[in-house]
Structure formats: structure tokens, C-alpha cells
Amino acid sequence: MTRTLAELRVAIDSVDKELLAALNRRAALANEVGELKRAEGSPVFRPEREAQVINGLQSANPGPLKAENVAHIWREIMSACRSLEEPHRVAYLGPKGTFSEEAAVQFFGASIEHVPCVSFDEVFRCAAAGTADFGVVPVENSTEGVVARSLDLFLTTPLHIVGETSLLVRHNLLRKVNSLEGIEVVLAHPQALAQCQAWLTTHLPHAERRAASSNAEGARLAAQNEKWAGIAGERAGSEFGLHIAARAIQDDAYNRTRFAVVCLPQTLPAPGPSGKDCVSLIVSVPNRPGAVHDILVPLKQHGVSMTRFESRPARSGQWEYYFYIDVQGHPSQPHVAAALADLQSLCAFYKVLGTYPVGD
Ligand SMILES: O=C(O)C(=O)C[C@]1(C(=O)O)C=C[C@@H](O)C=C1
């Protein structure tokens, strides 16, 4: 016999009460964990434990809830529990409404204190000075490649990477008026202008492309002039009361940006193994034939996969480079430790940027 809507809602209300009671039992346990950690002076945020909790629940999930929804729900549950233990301040490129803010909330959940910053440099400064506990910075975009400023800042920063997350980036043309007519200036971060260049050339060939410090800042400025438009996410559109004059204008439909989560090692030491981890390194090699090939040999010999290899000029004027390398695994695994030790012995410069659970 099929149940009526009223009967189904009564059943849902009863499940919700069970969930609420269970969630509060969980929160009380997290409170106890918090007291324990305060007593021993250990960090509240444990990304490897959170990754294990989510992976475990996704494997045990019988459905019909989708695996990605399970991840999303538990990220929020753990964010709420974590904030009971200790509220975390998270710095990102502001103002409110940026993709960086979205990445910060995707990684830490909604229960955080927001520290919007005016530049990537400021995000690094805030996290290094302790004004924020963590910083979230973009490192790579699937259309445009590396975010050079972030990579350059990694070289000298005392911060290390403790996590990563990636976002599907959908850019919209935002404007006071809901039309493409009469747009004289398009304002956005240079990365976003580059990610939408084919669309802009086709649809707004005569509009000036003007760089803004962030997409949300471009949207904020566009809200002040009818002849201007911004390129940003929906979040920024609603923040500044703008129309979406054109939706999803990025040249690549699968445009994704990967973000790194950084902090001081004293805020959170390198996370332990989660079962699916990654090590990020910066190295340089002596300028001689075959040197770059040689640093890859230990990885092959010890069966360690490399998932990323980027170069940045060393700015020595000598055509020397820093290489940004990501490898799969955790240094607590003997084959990873052996590969890294051999690699280090070949490098003129070697810096471990971080060991952390692989993001989604
Ligand atoms: O297991 C812990 O260490 C906790 O503090 C609990 C908990 C959770 O809610 O499950 C909360 C914060 C940590 O980042 C990891 C997990």
C-alpha cells in the first residue's frame, strides 16, 4: 500500500529527530576530543582523519544517497564538530563571493571564520603571521595552467601544504542590466579573462578587458556602472545584486581550479597517512646535461608515481629553473621515503612543500 504525503512526512520527521539526537551525541564526543587535545596541546584539525572518515562512510554507503553527497554532508558535520573544539580562521583571496572563498568552504565546511584578503601575498602573510590559522590559494587551472604567483610564494614561505581541493569553475558575465548590449569594459582577474577569451572575442569583441584584483572585486566594480560587466561565479553575482547576462562563458566546460590549503607547521604538523596521500616538492638541479632526467630515475626505481611536474624560472638570469613535483604516497611508506632520499641527494635545492591527503 502506498503511503500518503502526510504519512511520509511524519516518517521523515521521526528520522530527523533520530538524526538530530545522533548528531548531538557525535558533537558531545567531539567536545570531549577537544578537551583531550587541549590537555595534550595537539592540533584540532586532522585532515587525514577527516579523509578516513569520509572514505570509510563512502565505502560503507548502501545508497540511495550518492557518494558525493555523503562526502558533502559529513564534511559539514565534521566542520560543525570541529568548530565546537576550536573555531578556525581561514584566509583566502576576497572579497566575499570569490571562487577562493567557495574552495575554503568546500574544504573546511561552513563553520569557519572568514578572513578575506586583497591578494595572494596577503593570504600567505596572514597565515604566516597567525592572523589566520589557514590560507587557501589557487595553484593550478585546467585551462590556463599554473597560478604563477602562488608557486613563487611557495618557494620562500614558512607555510606548508596540509590539504587540497578542486572546484569546477563556471564563469558568468555579471551586469546591472540583463543584456549584452552596450558593454564597454569587462572586469575580472587576469586568469578569468584568459579562461573566457574565446567567448569574449566572439560576443564582446569591442569591449575593453580590464584586470581586477579578483573576480568578485570586478563584480563589485561592475555594480557601480551600467556600461561595465564582471566575470565571476554566481556567488559574487548574488553578493552584489547583479544579473547573469550570460551563463558559463568559460572556454572549457570542464574548467577546474585546484587549491592548496596552507598553514604554519606549528599550527598543524604534516598529516599522517590517510591511505591516499601526496607529497609536494620544489627542487632545482645543477645546470648540466641530463640532470632533469636523473631526478626522475629514483621515482621509477622505487615505483613512485609522479602526478605533477611544473617548472618556474629561478630568476637568476642563468636559465635555471625550480621544478614543482607531486608524487603519490606518504613518506611513512618505505618506498616513498627511499625515493625521496635518493632524489634529494641529486638536487642543488630541495624543499618539501607538504604531505597531505589527495583532494577531490
Ligand atoms: O578525531 C578527531 O581528532 C576529532 O577531532 C573529531 C573530528 C570529527 O568531527 O570527526 C573533528 C575534527 C578533526 O579534524 C577530525 C575529526
PDB file of N, CA, C and O and ligand atoms in Angstrom, residues 26 29-30 33-34 37 43-51 53 74 77-83 85 88, ligand 1:
ATOM      1  N   ARG A  26      27.282  12.856  18.611  1.00  0.00           N
ATOM      2  CA  ARG A  26      28.576  12.990  17.919  1.00  0.00           C
ATOM      3  C   ARG A  26      29.274  14.280  18.346  1.00  0.00           C
ATOM      4  O   ARG A  26      30.477  14.302  18.621  1.00  0.00           O
ATOM      5  N   LEU A  29      30.826  13.985  21.693  1.00  0.00           N
ATOM      6  CA  LEU A  29      32.088  13.226  21.626  1.00  0.00           C
ATOM      7  C   LEU A  29      33.214  14.130  21.114  1.00  0.00           C
ATOM      8  O   LEU A  29      34.337  14.111  21.643  1.00  0.00           O
ATOM      9  N   ALA A  30      32.908  14.943  20.084  1.00  0.00           N
ATOM     10  CA  ALA A  30      33.920  15.856  19.545  1.00  0.00           C
ATOM     11  C   ALA A  30      34.360  16.854  20.622  1.00  0.00           C
ATOM     12  O   ALA A  30      35.548  17.189  20.720  1.00  0.00           O
ATOM     13  N   VAL A  33      36.815  15.106  22.645  1.00  0.00           N
ATOM     14  CA  VAL A  33      38.090  15.036  21.902  1.00  0.00           C
ATOM     15  C   VAL A  33      38.815  16.374  22.036  1.00  0.00           C
ATOM     16  O   VAL A  33      40.036  16.421  22.257  1.00  0.00           O
ATOM     17  N   GLY A  34      38.049  17.460  21.929  1.00  0.00           N
ATOM     18  CA  GLY A  34      38.625  18.806  22.026  1.00  0.00           C
ATOM     19  C   GLY A  34      39.328  19.016  23.364  1.00  0.00           C
ATOM     20  O   GLY A  34      40.441  19.551  23.410  1.00  0.00           O
ATOM     21  N   LYS A  37      42.526  17.084  23.403  1.00  0.00           N
ATOM     22  CA  LYS A  37      43.575  17.706  22.574  1.00  0.00           C
ATOM     23  C   LYS A  37      44.133  18.958  23.246  1.00  0.00           C
ATOM     24  O   LYS A  37      45.335  19.212  23.171  1.00  0.00           O
ATOM     25  N   PRO A  43      46.911  19.569  17.698  1.00  0.00           N
ATOM     26  CA  PRO A  43      46.012  20.345  16.830  1.00  0.00           C
ATOM     27  C   PRO A  43      44.621  19.726  16.704  1.00  0.00           C
ATOM     28  O   PRO A  43      44.482  18.500  16.721  1.00  0.00           O
ATOM     29  N   VAL A  44      43.640  20.600  16.555  1.00  0.00           N
ATOM     30  CA  VAL A  44      42.245  20.151  16.423  1.00  0.00           C
ATOM     31  C   VAL A  44      42.009  19.557  15.039  1.00  0.00           C
ATOM     32  O   VAL A  44      41.445  18.474  14.894  1.00  0.00           O
ATOM     33  N   PHE A  45      42.457  20.273  14.004  1.00  0.00           N
ATOM     34  CA  PHE A  45      42.162  19.847  12.628  1.00  0.00           C
ATOM     35  C   PHE A  45      43.070  18.685  12.233  1.00  0.00           C
ATOM     36  O   PHE A  45      44.291  18.796  12.301  1.00  0.00           O
ATOM     37  N   ARG A  46      42.484  17.566  11.841  1.00  0.00           N
ATOM     38  CA  ARG A  46      43.241  16.383  11.409  1.00  0.00           C
ATOM     39  C   ARG A  46      42.731  15.951  10.038  1.00  0.00           C
ATOM     40  O   ARG A  46      41.814  15.132   9.942  1.00  0.00           O
ATOM     41  N   PRO A  47      43.297  16.550   8.961  1.00  0.00           N
ATOM     42  CA  PRO A  47      42.768  16.254   7.619  1.00  0.00           C
ATOM     43  C   PRO A  47      42.793  14.771   7.274  1.00  0.00           C
ATOM     44  O   PRO A  47      41.896  14.277   6.585  1.00  0.00           O
ATOM     45  N   GLU A  48      43.836  14.038   7.766  1.00  0.00           N
ATOM     46  CA  GLU A  48      43.911  12.623   7.399  1.00  0.00           C
ATOM     47  C   GLU A  48      42.777  11.838   8.045  1.00  0.00           C
ATOM     48  O   GLU A  48      42.191  10.935   7.450  1.00  0.00           O
ATOM     49  N   ARG A  49      42.408  12.229   9.303  1.00  0.00           N
ATOM     50  CA  ARG A  49      41.298  11.556   9.991  1.00  0.00           C
ATOM     51  C   ARG A  49      39.977  11.875   9.268  1.00  0.00           C
ATOM     52  O   ARG A  49      39.149  10.992   9.036  1.00  0.00           O
ATOM     53  N   GLU A  50      39.808  13.137   8.851  1.00  0.00           N
ATOM     54  CA  GLU A  50      38.570  13.505   8.153  1.00  0.00           C
ATOM     55  C   GLU A  50      38.466  12.757   6.819  1.00  0.00           C
ATOM     56  O   GLU A  50      37.386  12.291   6.437  1.00  0.00           O
ATOM     57  N   ALA A  51      39.623  12.624   6.122  1.00  0.00           N
ATOM     58  CA  ALA A  51      39.615  11.879   4.847  1.00  0.00           C
ATOM     59  C   ALA A  51      39.242  10.420   5.111  1.00  0.00           C
ATOM     60  O   ALA A  51      38.455   9.826   4.363  1.00  0.00           O
ATOM     61  N   VAL A  53      37.433   9.215   7.614  1.00  0.00           N
ATOM     62  CA  VAL A  53      36.010   9.132   7.985  1.00  0.00           C
ATOM     63  C   VAL A  53      35.156   9.134   6.709  1.00  0.00           C
ATOM     64  O   VAL A  53      34.279   8.282   6.520  1.00  0.00           O
ATOM     65  N   TRP A  74      29.054  14.866   5.397  1.00  0.00           N
ATOM     66  CA  TRP A  74      29.969  14.641   6.532  1.00  0.00           C
ATOM     67  C   TRP A  74      31.036  15.716   6.659  1.00  0.00           C
ATOM     68  O   TRP A  74      31.527  15.979   7.734  1.00  0.00           O
ATOM     69  N   ILE A  77      29.239  18.092   8.759  1.00  0.00           N
ATOM     70  CA  ILE A  77      29.088  17.596  10.141  1.00  0.00           C
ATOM     71  C   ILE A  77      30.416  17.770  10.882  1.00  0.00           C
ATOM     72  O   ILE A  77      30.462  18.264  12.013  1.00  0.00           O
ATOM     73  N   MET A  78      31.510  17.385  10.207  1.00  0.00           N
ATOM     74  CA  MET A  78      32.813  17.499  10.879  1.00  0.00           C
ATOM     75  C   MET A  78      33.219  18.962  11.061  1.00  0.00           C
ATOM     76  O   MET A  78      33.867  19.306  12.047  1.00  0.00           O
ATOM     77  N   SER A  79      32.801  19.819  10.106  1.00  0.00           N
ATOM     78  CA  SER A  79      33.093  21.247  10.248  1.00  0.00           C
ATOM     79  C   SER A  79      32.406  21.784  11.506  1.00  0.00           C
ATOM     80  O   SER A  79      33.010  22.517  12.304  1.00  0.00           O
ATOM     81  N   ALA A  80      31.141  21.398  11.714  1.00  0.00           N
ATOM     82  CA  ALA A  80      30.390  21.859  12.892  1.00  0.00           C
ATOM     83  C   ALA A  80      31.026  21.309  14.169  1.00  0.00           C
ATOM     84  O   ALA A  80      31.190  22.041  15.161  1.00  0.00           O
ATOM     85  N   CYS A  81      31.420  20.026  14.156  1.00  0.00           N
ATOM     86  CA  CYS A  81      32.046  19.413  15.348  1.00  0.00           C
ATOM     87  C   CYS A  81      33.392  20.083  15.644  1.00  0.00           C
ATOM     88  O   CYS A  81      33.717  20.396  16.793  1.00  0.00           O
ATOM     89  N   ARG A  82      34.166  20.309  14.571  1.00  0.00           N
ATOM     90  CA  ARG A  82      35.484  20.946  14.710  1.00  0.00           C
ATOM     91  C   ARG A  82      35.345  22.339  15.330  1.00  0.00           C
ATOM     92  O   ARG A  82      36.127  22.739  16.181  1.00  0.00           O
ATOM     93  N   SER A  83      34.296  23.082  14.889  1.00  0.00           N
ATOM     94  CA  SER A  83      34.150  24.455  15.396  1.00  0.00           C
ATOM     95  C   SER A  83      33.785  24.460  16.882  1.00  0.00           C
ATOM     96  O   SER A  83      34.003  25.448  17.573  1.00  0.00           O
ATOM     97  N   GLU A  85      35.208  22.302  18.924  1.00  0.00           N
ATOM     98  CA  GLU A  85      36.520  22.087  19.554  1.00  0.00           C
ATOM     99  C   GLU A  85      37.317  23.388  19.555  1.00  0.00           C
ATOM    100  O   GLU A  85      37.934  23.750  20.544  1.00  0.00           O
ATOM    101  N   HIS A  88      38.142  27.888  13.477  1.00  0.00           N
ATOM    102  CA  HIS A  88      39.319  28.131  12.636  1.00  0.00           C
ATOM    103  C   HIS A  88      39.116  29.357  11.753  1.00  0.00           C
ATOM    104  O   HIS A  88      38.067  29.512  11.136  1.00  0.00           O
TER     105      HIS A  88
HETATM  106  O1  LIG B   1      39.001  12.682  15.500  1.00  0.00           O
HETATM  107  C1  LIG B   1      39.357  13.818  15.860  1.00  0.00           C
HETATM  108  O2  LIG B   1      40.554  14.098  16.063  1.00  0.00           O
HETATM  109  C2  LIG B   1      38.364  14.894  16.015  1.00  0.00           C
HETATM  110  O3  LIG B   1      38.702  15.963  16.454  1.00  0.00           O
HETATM  111  C3  LIG B   1      36.956  14.684  15.549  1.00  0.00           C
HETATM  112  C4  LIG B   1      36.741  15.195  14.128  1.00  0.00           C
HETATM  113  C5  LIG B   1      35.322  14.717  13.695  1.00  0.00           C
HETATM  114  O4  LIG B   1      34.384  15.512  13.805  1.00  0.00           O
HETATM  115  O5  LIG B   1      35.208  13.548  13.317  1.00  0.00           O
HETATM  116  C6  LIG B   1      36.810  16.681  14.127  1.00  0.00           C
HETATM  117  C7  LIG B   1      37.965  17.360  13.753  1.00  0.00           C
HETATM  118  C8  LIG B   1      39.137  16.691  13.190  1.00  0.00           C
HETATM  119  O6  LIG B   1      39.623  17.378  12.086  1.00  0.00           O
HETATM  120  C9  LIG B   1      38.895  15.271  12.852  1.00  0.00           C
HETATM  121  C10 LIG B   1      37.757  14.627  13.217  1.00  0.00           C
END
